[in-house]
Coordinates of C-alpha atoms and ligand atoms in Angstrom, one line a residue:
Chain A
M1 CA 125.1 89.2 108.3
K2 CA 123.8 89.2 105.0
S3 CA 119.9 90.4 104.6
K4 CA 117.4 87.8 103.9
L5 CA 114.8 90.8 103.7
Q6 CA 114.9 94.0 103.4
L7 CA 111.6 96.6 103.1
K8 CA 112.5 100.0 102.0
S9 CA 110.0 102.8 102.7
V10 CA 107.2 100.4 102.4
S11 CA 103.6 102.0 102.3
K12 CA 100.1 100.5 102.1
S13 CA 96.5 101.9 102.2
F14 CA 93.4 100.3 102.3
G15 CA 91.0 103.3 100.6
T16 CA 92.3 106.5 102.2
V17 CA 93.5 104.6 105.3
V18 CA 97.1 104.7 105.6
V19 CA 98.2 100.8 107.4
I20 CA 101.6 100.7 106.5
D21 CA 103.6 104.1 106.6
N22 CA 106.7 104.3 105.1
L23 CA 108.1 101.5 106.6
S24 CA 111.7 100.4 106.7
L25 CA 113.1 96.9 108.1
D26 CA 116.2 94.4 107.7
V27 CA 116.0 90.8 108.6
A28 CA 119.1 88.9 108.4
T29 CA 119.7 85.3 107.3
G30 CA 118.8 83.0 110.2
E31 CA 117.3 86.0 112.3
L32 CA 114.2 85.9 114.2
V33 CA 112.8 89.3 114.2
C34 CA 109.4 90.1 116.6
L35 CA 106.6 92.5 115.5
I36 CA 104.9 93.8 118.4
G37 CA 102.5 96.1 118.6
A38 CA 98.6 97.2 119.3
S39 CA 95.7 95.4 117.5
G40 CA 95.4 97.3 114.1
S41 CA 99.2 98.4 114.3
G42 CA 99.3 96.7 110.7
K43 CA 101.4 93.6 111.7
S44 CA 99.4 91.2 109.3
T45 CA 99.2 93.7 106.4
L46 CA 102.6 93.8 106.8
L47 CA 103.5 89.9 106.6
R48 CA 100.5 89.9 104.0
C49 CA 102.8 92.1 102.0
I50 CA 105.8 90.9 102.2
N51 CA 104.1 87.4 101.0
L52 CA 102.7 89.5 98.1
L53 CA 99.1 88.8 99.1
E54 CA 98.6 92.6 99.2
P55 CA 100.1 95.1 96.7
I56 CA 102.0 97.9 98.3
D57 CA 101.4 101.2 97.4
G58 CA 105.2 102.7 97.7
G59 CA 108.8 101.3 98.6
E60 CA 110.4 98.4 98.0
I61 CA 110.7 94.7 99.4
W62 CA 113.9 92.8 98.6
L63 CA 114.2 89.2 99.1
D64 CA 118.0 88.5 98.9
D65 CA 119.1 90.5 95.6
F66 CA 115.5 91.1 94.1
D67 CA 112.7 93.5 94.4
I68 CA 109.9 91.2 95.0
A69 CA 107.6 94.1 94.7
E70 CA 108.3 94.8 91.1
P71 CA 104.6 95.1 89.6
S72 CA 105.8 93.3 86.4
L73 CA 107.4 90.0 88.1
D74 CA 104.8 87.2 88.6
P75 CA 104.2 86.4 92.1
D76 CA 103.8 82.6 92.2
P77 CA 107.5 81.7 92.0
I78 CA 108.3 84.1 94.8
R79 CA 105.2 83.2 97.1
R80 CA 106.4 79.5 97.4
R81 CA 110.2 80.8 98.6
I82 CA 108.2 82.8 101.6
G83 CA 105.9 80.8 103.7
L84 CA 103.0 82.5 105.8
V85 CA 101.2 81.2 108.9
F86 CA 98.0 82.6 109.6
Q87 CA 96.2 83.1 112.8
S88 CA 93.4 81.0 112.0
F89 CA 95.5 78.0 110.7
N90 CA 93.5 78.0 107.2
L91 CA 94.1 74.3 106.7
F92 CA 91.8 73.0 103.8
P93 CA 89.3 71.1 105.4
H94 CA 88.3 68.8 102.6
L95 CA 91.9 67.7 102.4
N96 CA 93.2 65.1 105.5
V97 CA 96.5 66.5 107.2
M98 CA 98.8 64.1 104.2
A99 CA 96.7 65.8 101.7
N100 CA 97.2 69.3 103.1
I101 CA 101.0 69.4 103.2
T102 CA 101.3 67.6 99.9
L103 CA 99.4 69.3 97.8
A104 CA 101.5 72.4 97.4
P105 CA 105.1 70.8 96.6
R106 CA 103.1 68.7 94.4
R107 CA 101.3 71.0 92.2
V108 CA 104.3 73.8 92.9
L109 CA 107.3 72.3 92.5
G110 CA 106.5 68.9 91.0
T111 CA 107.6 66.9 93.3
G112 CA 106.1 62.9 92.9
V113 CA 103.8 61.7 95.2
A114 CA 106.0 59.5 97.1
E115 CA 108.5 62.0 97.8
A116 CA 106.1 64.5 98.8
Q117 CA 104.6 62.5 101.1
A118 CA 108.0 60.8 102.8
H119 CA 109.2 64.6 103.4
A120 CA 105.8 65.8 104.7
M121 CA 105.9 62.2 107.3
E122 CA 109.4 63.4 108.0
L123 CA 108.1 66.7 109.1
L124 CA 104.6 65.2 110.9
E125 CA 107.2 62.7 113.0
R126 CA 109.7 65.6 113.7
F127 CA 106.6 67.9 115.3
G128 CA 105.0 65.1 117.2
L129 CA 102.1 64.2 114.4
A130 CA 102.8 61.5 112.9
D131 CA 99.6 59.5 114.1
K132 CA 97.7 62.3 112.5
A133 CA 98.4 61.9 109.0
K134 CA 95.4 60.5 108.1
A135 CA 93.2 63.0 109.9
Y136 CA 91.0 65.3 109.0
P137 CA 91.7 69.0 110.4
D138 CA 88.3 69.1 112.0
H139 CA 89.1 66.3 114.1
L140 CA 92.2 67.9 115.5
S141 CA 92.9 69.9 118.6
G142 CA 93.4 73.6 117.6
G143 CA 97.1 73.3 118.7
Q144 CA 97.3 70.3 116.2
Q145 CA 96.1 72.3 113.2
Q146 CA 98.2 74.9 113.9
R147 CA 101.4 72.7 114.1
V148 CA 100.2 71.2 111.2
A149 CA 99.6 74.5 109.2
I150 CA 103.5 75.0 110.0
V151 CA 104.2 71.9 108.6
R152 CA 102.6 72.6 105.6
T153 CA 104.4 75.5 105.3
L154 CA 107.4 73.9 106.0
A155 CA 107.1 71.7 103.0
M156 CA 107.5 74.2 100.8
Q157 CA 111.3 74.7 102.1
P158 CA 110.5 78.3 102.1
E159 CA 113.8 80.8 103.0
L160 CA 111.6 82.9 105.0
L161 CA 109.1 82.2 107.0
L162 CA 106.1 84.9 108.2
L163 CA 104.1 83.8 111.4
D164 CA 100.9 85.8 112.0
E165 CA 99.9 85.2 115.4
I166 CA 99.9 81.8 115.3
T167 CA 98.9 81.2 119.2
S168 CA 96.3 84.1 119.3
A169 CA 93.4 81.3 118.4
L170 CA 94.3 78.9 120.9
D171 CA 93.6 77.7 124.3
P172 CA 96.1 78.8 126.9
E173 CA 97.0 75.0 127.0
L174 CA 97.7 74.5 123.6
V175 CA 100.0 77.6 123.2
G176 CA 103.0 75.8 124.9
E177 CA 103.4 73.1 121.9
V178 CA 103.2 75.8 119.2
L179 CA 105.6 77.8 120.2
D180 CA 108.0 74.8 121.0
V181 CA 107.6 74.5 117.2
V182 CA 108.9 78.2 116.5
R183 CA 111.9 77.4 119.2
A184 CA 112.8 74.1 117.0
L185 CA 112.8 76.5 114.0
K186 CA 114.9 79.2 115.7
D187 CA 117.6 76.2 116.5
S188 CA 117.4 75.1 112.6
Q189 CA 118.6 78.7 111.9
M190 CA 115.2 79.6 110.1
T191 CA 114.4 83.3 109.3
M192 CA 111.0 84.4 110.9
L193 CA 109.3 87.2 110.9
L194 CA 106.7 86.9 113.8
A195 CA 103.7 89.1 114.7
T196 CA 102.8 88.1 118.1
H197 CA 100.9 89.2 121.4
E198 CA 103.0 87.0 123.3
M199 CA 105.5 89.3 124.6
A200 CA 107.2 86.5 127.2
F201 CA 107.7 84.6 124.2
A202 CA 109.0 87.5 122.0
R203 CA 111.6 88.5 124.9
E204 CA 112.4 84.7 125.2
V205 CA 113.1 83.8 121.4
A206 CA 113.7 87.2 119.8
D207 CA 116.8 88.5 118.4
R208 CA 115.0 91.6 117.8
V209 CA 112.0 93.2 118.6
C210 CA 109.9 95.8 116.0
F211 CA 107.2 97.9 117.7
L212 CA 104.6 99.3 115.3
D213 CA 102.2 101.8 115.9
E214 CA 99.6 103.0 113.4
G215 CA 102.0 101.9 110.5
R216 CA 104.9 103.1 111.6
L217 CA 108.3 101.6 113.2
V218 CA 108.6 103.5 116.3
E219 CA 111.1 101.3 117.7
S220 CA 113.5 98.4 117.0
G221 CA 116.0 96.5 119.3
L222 CA 117.5 93.5 121.4
P223 CA 114.7 92.3 123.5
S224 CA 116.5 93.0 126.6
E225 CA 116.7 96.9 125.1
V226 CA 112.9 97.0 124.3
F227 CA 111.4 95.7 127.3
T228 CA 113.1 96.7 129.7
A229 CA 114.3 100.3 128.4
P230 CA 112.0 101.2 125.4
R231 CA 113.2 104.6 124.5
E232 CA 110.1 106.0 122.7
K233 CA 107.4 107.2 125.0
R234 CA 104.7 105.1 122.7
T235 CA 106.7 101.6 123.2
R236 CA 106.7 103.0 127.2
E237 CA 102.7 103.3 127.0
F238 CA 101.9 100.1 124.9
L239 CA 104.5 97.8 127.1
A240 CA 102.5 99.0 130.2
R241 CA 99.4 98.2 128.7
V242 CA 100.1 94.8 127.5
L243 CA 102.4 93.7 130.7
S244 CA 100.1 95.1 133.5
Chain B
M1 CA 36.6 59.2 98.8
P2 CA 35.1 55.8 97.3
K3 CA 32.0 57.0 98.2
A4 CA 32.2 60.4 96.1
P5 CA 29.7 60.1 93.5
G6 CA 32.0 60.4 90.7
W7 CA 34.2 57.5 92.1
L8 CA 33.7 55.1 89.5
A9 CA 33.9 56.8 86.4
V10 CA 37.3 58.4 87.9
K11 CA 38.3 54.8 88.9
N12 CA 37.8 53.6 85.6
S13 CA 39.6 56.4 83.7
F14 CA 42.5 57.2 85.8
F15 CA 43.2 53.7 87.8
N16 CA 41.9 51.0 85.5
W17 CA 44.4 47.9 86.1
D18 CA 44.1 46.4 83.0
I19 CA 45.2 49.5 81.0
L20 CA 47.9 49.8 83.4
V21 CA 49.1 46.4 82.8
K22 CA 48.8 46.5 78.9
T23 CA 50.6 49.9 78.6
F24 CA 53.3 49.6 81.4
P25 CA 56.1 47.8 79.4
K26 CA 55.5 50.5 76.8
L27 CA 55.9 53.5 78.9
L28 CA 58.9 52.0 80.7
S29 CA 60.6 52.1 77.3
A30 CA 59.9 55.2 76.4
F31 CA 61.1 56.4 79.8
I32 CA 64.5 55.2 78.7
V33 CA 64.3 57.9 76.3
D34 CA 63.8 60.5 78.9
L35 CA 67.0 59.0 80.6
K36 CA 69.2 59.0 78.0
I37 CA 68.1 62.6 77.0
F38 CA 68.8 63.1 81.0
L39 CA 72.0 61.4 81.2
W40 CA 73.5 63.1 78.1
S41 CA 72.4 66.9 79.0
A42 CA 73.5 66.2 82.8
P43 CA 77.4 66.2 81.9
L44 CA 76.9 69.2 79.4
I45 CA 74.8 71.5 81.9
F46 CA 77.6 70.3 85.0
V47 CA 80.4 71.7 82.2
L48 CA 78.4 74.5 80.6
S49 CA 77.6 75.8 84.1
L50 CA 80.9 75.3 85.8
C51 CA 82.2 77.7 82.8
I52 CA 79.7 80.4 83.5
A53 CA 80.3 80.5 87.1
L54 CA 84.5 81.0 86.8
A55 CA 83.2 83.2 84.0
R56 CA 81.0 85.5 86.5
N57 CA 83.8 85.1 89.5
T58 CA 86.6 86.7 87.2
R59 CA 88.0 89.6 89.0
R60 CA 90.7 90.2 86.3
P61 CA 89.9 93.5 84.6
A62 CA 90.8 92.4 81.0
L63 CA 88.2 89.8 81.7
F64 CA 85.4 91.6 82.2
P65 CA 83.4 91.0 79.1
L66 CA 83.1 87.5 79.9
R67 CA 82.3 88.3 83.3
L68 CA 79.4 90.5 81.6
F69 CA 78.3 87.4 79.7
G70 CA 78.3 85.4 82.1
A71 CA 76.0 87.7 84.3
L72 CA 73.7 88.6 81.4
Y73 CA 73.4 84.7 80.5
T74 CA 72.0 83.6 83.9
D75 CA 70.1 86.5 84.2
V76 CA 68.1 86.3 80.9
L77 CA 67.8 82.7 80.9
R78 CA 66.8 82.1 84.0
S79 CA 63.8 84.8 83.6
V80 CA 62.0 83.2 80.6
P81 CA 59.7 79.9 81.3
V82 CA 61.5 76.4 80.5
I83 CA 58.9 75.4 78.4
L84 CA 59.2 78.8 76.3
L85 CA 62.4 78.0 75.1
V86 CA 62.1 74.4 74.6
Y87 CA 59.3 75.7 72.0
L88 CA 61.5 78.5 70.6
I89 CA 65.0 76.7 70.2
G90 CA 63.3 73.2 69.6
F91 CA 61.2 74.6 66.8
G92 CA 63.0 77.4 65.6
V93 CA 66.7 76.2 65.5
P94 CA 65.0 73.2 63.0
G95 CA 63.2 75.3 61.1
L96 CA 66.6 77.1 59.7
G97 CA 66.3 74.2 57.5
L98 CA 69.6 72.1 58.8
P99 CA 70.7 68.9 57.2
R100 CA 69.2 65.7 58.5
P101 CA 70.5 64.9 61.8
Y102 CA 70.8 68.7 63.2
N103 CA 67.3 69.4 62.1
S104 CA 65.7 67.2 65.1
P105 CA 63.7 68.8 67.7
Y106 CA 65.2 66.3 70.0
I107 CA 68.6 67.5 69.7
W108 CA 67.5 71.1 70.2
G109 CA 65.0 70.7 72.8
T110 CA 67.8 69.1 74.8
V111 CA 69.8 71.6 73.6
A112 CA 67.3 74.2 75.6
L113 CA 67.4 72.2 78.4
V114 CA 70.9 72.1 78.9
L115 CA 71.1 76.3 78.3
V116 CA 68.7 77.0 81.0
Y117 CA 69.4 74.3 83.7
S118 CA 73.3 75.6 83.2
A119 CA 72.2 79.2 84.5
Y120 CA 70.5 78.0 87.0
V121 CA 73.0 75.3 88.2
A122 CA 75.8 78.0 87.5
E123 CA 74.2 80.3 90.1
V124 CA 74.3 77.6 92.5
I125 CA 78.0 76.9 91.7
R126 CA 78.8 80.6 92.0
A127 CA 77.2 80.6 95.4
G128 CA 79.3 77.9 96.4
I129 CA 82.4 79.8 95.5
E130 CA 81.6 82.5 97.5
S131 CA 80.7 80.4 100.4
V132 CA 84.5 79.5 100.9
H133 CA 86.3 81.9 102.8
S134 CA 89.1 84.2 101.0
S135 CA 91.0 83.1 103.8
Q136 CA 91.3 79.6 102.1
S137 CA 92.5 81.4 98.8
S138 CA 95.3 82.9 100.9
A139 CA 96.4 80.2 102.4
A140 CA 96.6 78.5 98.8
R141 CA 98.3 81.2 97.1
S142 CA 100.8 81.9 100.2
L143 CA 101.8 78.6 99.2
G144 CA 102.6 79.4 95.7
L145 CA 99.6 77.7 94.2
S146 CA 98.6 79.4 91.0
Q147 CA 95.2 81.1 90.7
S148 CA 94.1 78.2 88.6
D149 CA 95.2 75.6 90.8
T150 CA 93.7 77.3 93.6
M151 CA 90.2 76.9 92.2
R152 CA 90.9 73.6 91.2
Y153 CA 92.3 72.1 94.7
V154 CA 91.2 74.3 97.2
V155 CA 88.0 76.3 96.5
L156 CA 86.1 74.2 93.8
P157 CA 86.0 71.1 96.1
Q158 CA 84.5 72.9 98.9
A159 CA 82.2 74.9 96.8
F160 CA 80.7 71.7 95.7
R161 CA 80.6 70.0 98.6
T162 CA 78.5 72.8 100.3
Q163 CA 76.2 73.1 97.4
I164 CA 75.4 69.1 97.0
P165 CA 72.2 69.1 98.2
A166 CA 71.1 72.2 95.9
L167 CA 72.9 70.5 92.9
M168 CA 70.5 67.3 94.0
N169 CA 67.4 69.2 93.7
F170 CA 68.5 70.3 90.0
V171 CA 69.2 66.4 89.1
I172 CA 65.5 65.8 90.4
A173 CA 64.2 69.0 88.6
L174 CA 66.2 68.2 85.4
L175 CA 64.8 64.5 85.3
K176 CA 61.4 65.7 85.4
D177 CA 61.9 68.5 83.1
V178 CA 63.1 66.3 80.4
A179 CA 59.3 65.3 80.0
L180 CA 58.6 69.1 78.7
L181 CA 60.6 67.8 75.2
S182 CA 57.2 65.7 74.8
F183 CA 55.6 68.9 73.3
I184 CA 58.1 69.2 70.3
G185 CA 58.4 65.5 69.2
P186 CA 60.7 62.9 70.8
I187 CA 58.4 60.1 71.8
E188 CA 59.4 59.8 75.4
I189 CA 57.2 58.6 78.1
L190 CA 54.9 61.9 78.8
R191 CA 54.6 61.7 75.1
Q192 CA 53.9 57.8 74.9
A193 CA 51.3 58.5 77.7
N194 CA 49.7 60.8 75.6
V195 CA 49.4 58.8 72.8
Y196 CA 47.8 55.8 74.9
K197 CA 45.1 58.3 76.4
S198 CA 44.1 59.3 73.0
L199 CA 43.9 55.9 71.8
M200 CA 42.3 54.4 74.8
A201 CA 40.3 57.4 75.9
N202 CA 41.7 56.7 79.1
F203 CA 44.1 58.5 81.6
T204 CA 45.5 55.7 83.1
P205 CA 48.6 55.5 81.1
Y206 CA 49.5 58.9 83.1
V207 CA 49.2 57.3 86.2
G208 CA 51.3 54.9 84.7
A209 CA 54.1 57.6 83.8
A210 CA 54.0 59.3 87.4
I211 CA 54.3 56.0 88.7
I212 CA 57.5 55.3 86.8
F213 CA 59.0 59.2 88.0
L214 CA 58.1 58.2 91.6
C215 CA 60.1 55.1 91.6
V216 CA 63.0 57.1 90.4
T217 CA 62.8 60.4 91.6
I218 CA 62.3 59.4 95.7
P219 CA 65.2 57.5 95.8
I220 CA 67.0 60.3 94.5
T221 CA 65.4 62.5 97.0
R222 CA 66.1 60.7 100.1
Y223 CA 69.6 60.1 98.9
A224 CA 70.0 64.0 98.8
D225 CA 68.4 64.4 102.1
Y226 CA 70.8 62.0 103.2
L227 CA 73.5 63.8 102.3
L228 CA 72.3 67.0 103.6
A229 CA 71.9 65.2 107.3
R230 CA 75.2 63.7 106.6
Q231 CA 76.8 67.4 106.2
R232 CA 74.9 69.0 108.8
N233 CA 76.5 66.2 111.3
E234 CA 79.8 66.9 109.9
R235 CA 79.3 70.2 110.6
T236 CA 78.4 69.8 114.2
T237 CA 81.1 66.7 115.0
Ligands
ATP301 N1 91.4 94.4 103.5 C1 91.4 95.1 104.1 N2 90.8 96.3 103.7 C2 90.2 97.6 104.7 N3 91.1 97.8 105.2 C3 92.0 96.7 106.1 C4 92.3 95.4 105.6 N4 92.8 94.9 106.0 C5 93.1 95.2 107.3 N5 92.7 96.7 107.3 C6 92.8 97.7 108.4 O1 94.3 97.7 108.1 C7 94.3 98.4 109.9 C8 95.5 97.5 110.2 O2 94.9 96.2 110.0 P1 96.0 94.3 110.4 O3 95.0 93.4 110.9 O4 97.1 94.6 110.1 O5 96.1 95.0 112.2 P2 97.1 93.9 113.3 O6 98.0 94.4 113.8 O7 97.5 92.8 112.8 O8 96.1 93.7 114.3 P3 95.7 92.4 115.0 O9 96.8 92.7 116.3 O10 94.5 92.8 115.5 O11 95.5 91.4 114.5 C9 93.2 98.0 110.7 O12 92.8 99.1 111.1 C10 92.4 97.6 109.7 O13 90.7 97.5 109.7
MG302 MG1 96.8 90.4 112.6

């Protein structure tokens, strides 16, 4: 299968701290890859780099047939092709759900109001949020906010979706509804790179699991391999810690 | 109070009903001048302070001079008493001998107010911008919004919302400080009261002017408090 995303020896440091260390990774079109690893292992930073929110210090990031990390490129047209959903939702508190979702299509893609709203409504209906279109983020539960945040990203029709611990800020009883969204997206062949602490979920949905440790890709493979028979000592130690 | 020995004299020269009634209409019409100056300087202040706040906020190395200018501007103008600038610009610039409509202290006094207030309001706006968490811009940029759209549709609306109370305070302060222009020429309310005081050897016109200010500023203050309270409620619910 053709690669949607190819990371080639990507490195990123903050000051003298190396956060991503010579990391290479492929994500095929339609594939769901889960990133696992301890807190501080660089999962969020990696996703922010792929979305060009952080410049990388070395290596290449290929999206289809272009190295998008090329500094001379204008990042805005690239970002709109890659969706990023944050742990803390980051909805715009001064805009209602509908305006949150339609802002980017209208301003970035130049979609007309009616069309943008119709598309947003379709997405809201698909994820059971149609009655929340006029609500403000403050008045939604965490799970609803996160689902709106996903819808807001989907409204830009991204080719690649990056999900950064999208259930970590949620009460346990709200995690399920958000994970259901990811399952639905997987069924619709969305290409996704998902950082998560939900090992059971990663095991269930991932096509491939990648274990990150101190910015390095230590091990990657099928969930059945990585979770049941990890090859690397570090992976074993990490899994022993989080699964116990 | 009424028992104090000087009460009668004070009552006569500060709270003289007849003089109040006689001078009030003229004071009121002079206050229209204050309102006019206020109404055309407020939008100018808004625009100028927004530009300065944005200039101070740029992070692009190429725009560093703009940033420096913004910093200098706010530092210098906030360090000088308002009345001093009103004098310096209000008398100084017309002294250059400009042709007729442009040599009026009325214009240049207002310019002085606009310049000073822009410095203060720019700082309020800048504080507002900084209070918006960077994750908001990250979210906007990740959706593909440009830097200017992010500022315009995501950051600034939130920045202004948090700063409404502070901005309202400057609205009230500006309305009162328009009276400073009385020192350089325009027959606004304080000047008019001053004329009457000299004419009638009585201070009641000042009290009349104070009453007019109170009637306008107290409702605005109340409204500002109301906005503040509403904002607090919004945060907690
Ligand atoms: N803007 C920044 N400046 C300096 N250091 C940073 C910055 N962002 C992240 N780091 C550092 O980079 C390292 C990796 O952080 P990152 O957030 O990517 O980890 P993570 O795997 O997402 O962790 P978590 O599971 O807690 O979300 C950490 O040591 C963190 O302190
Ligand atoms: Mg993280």
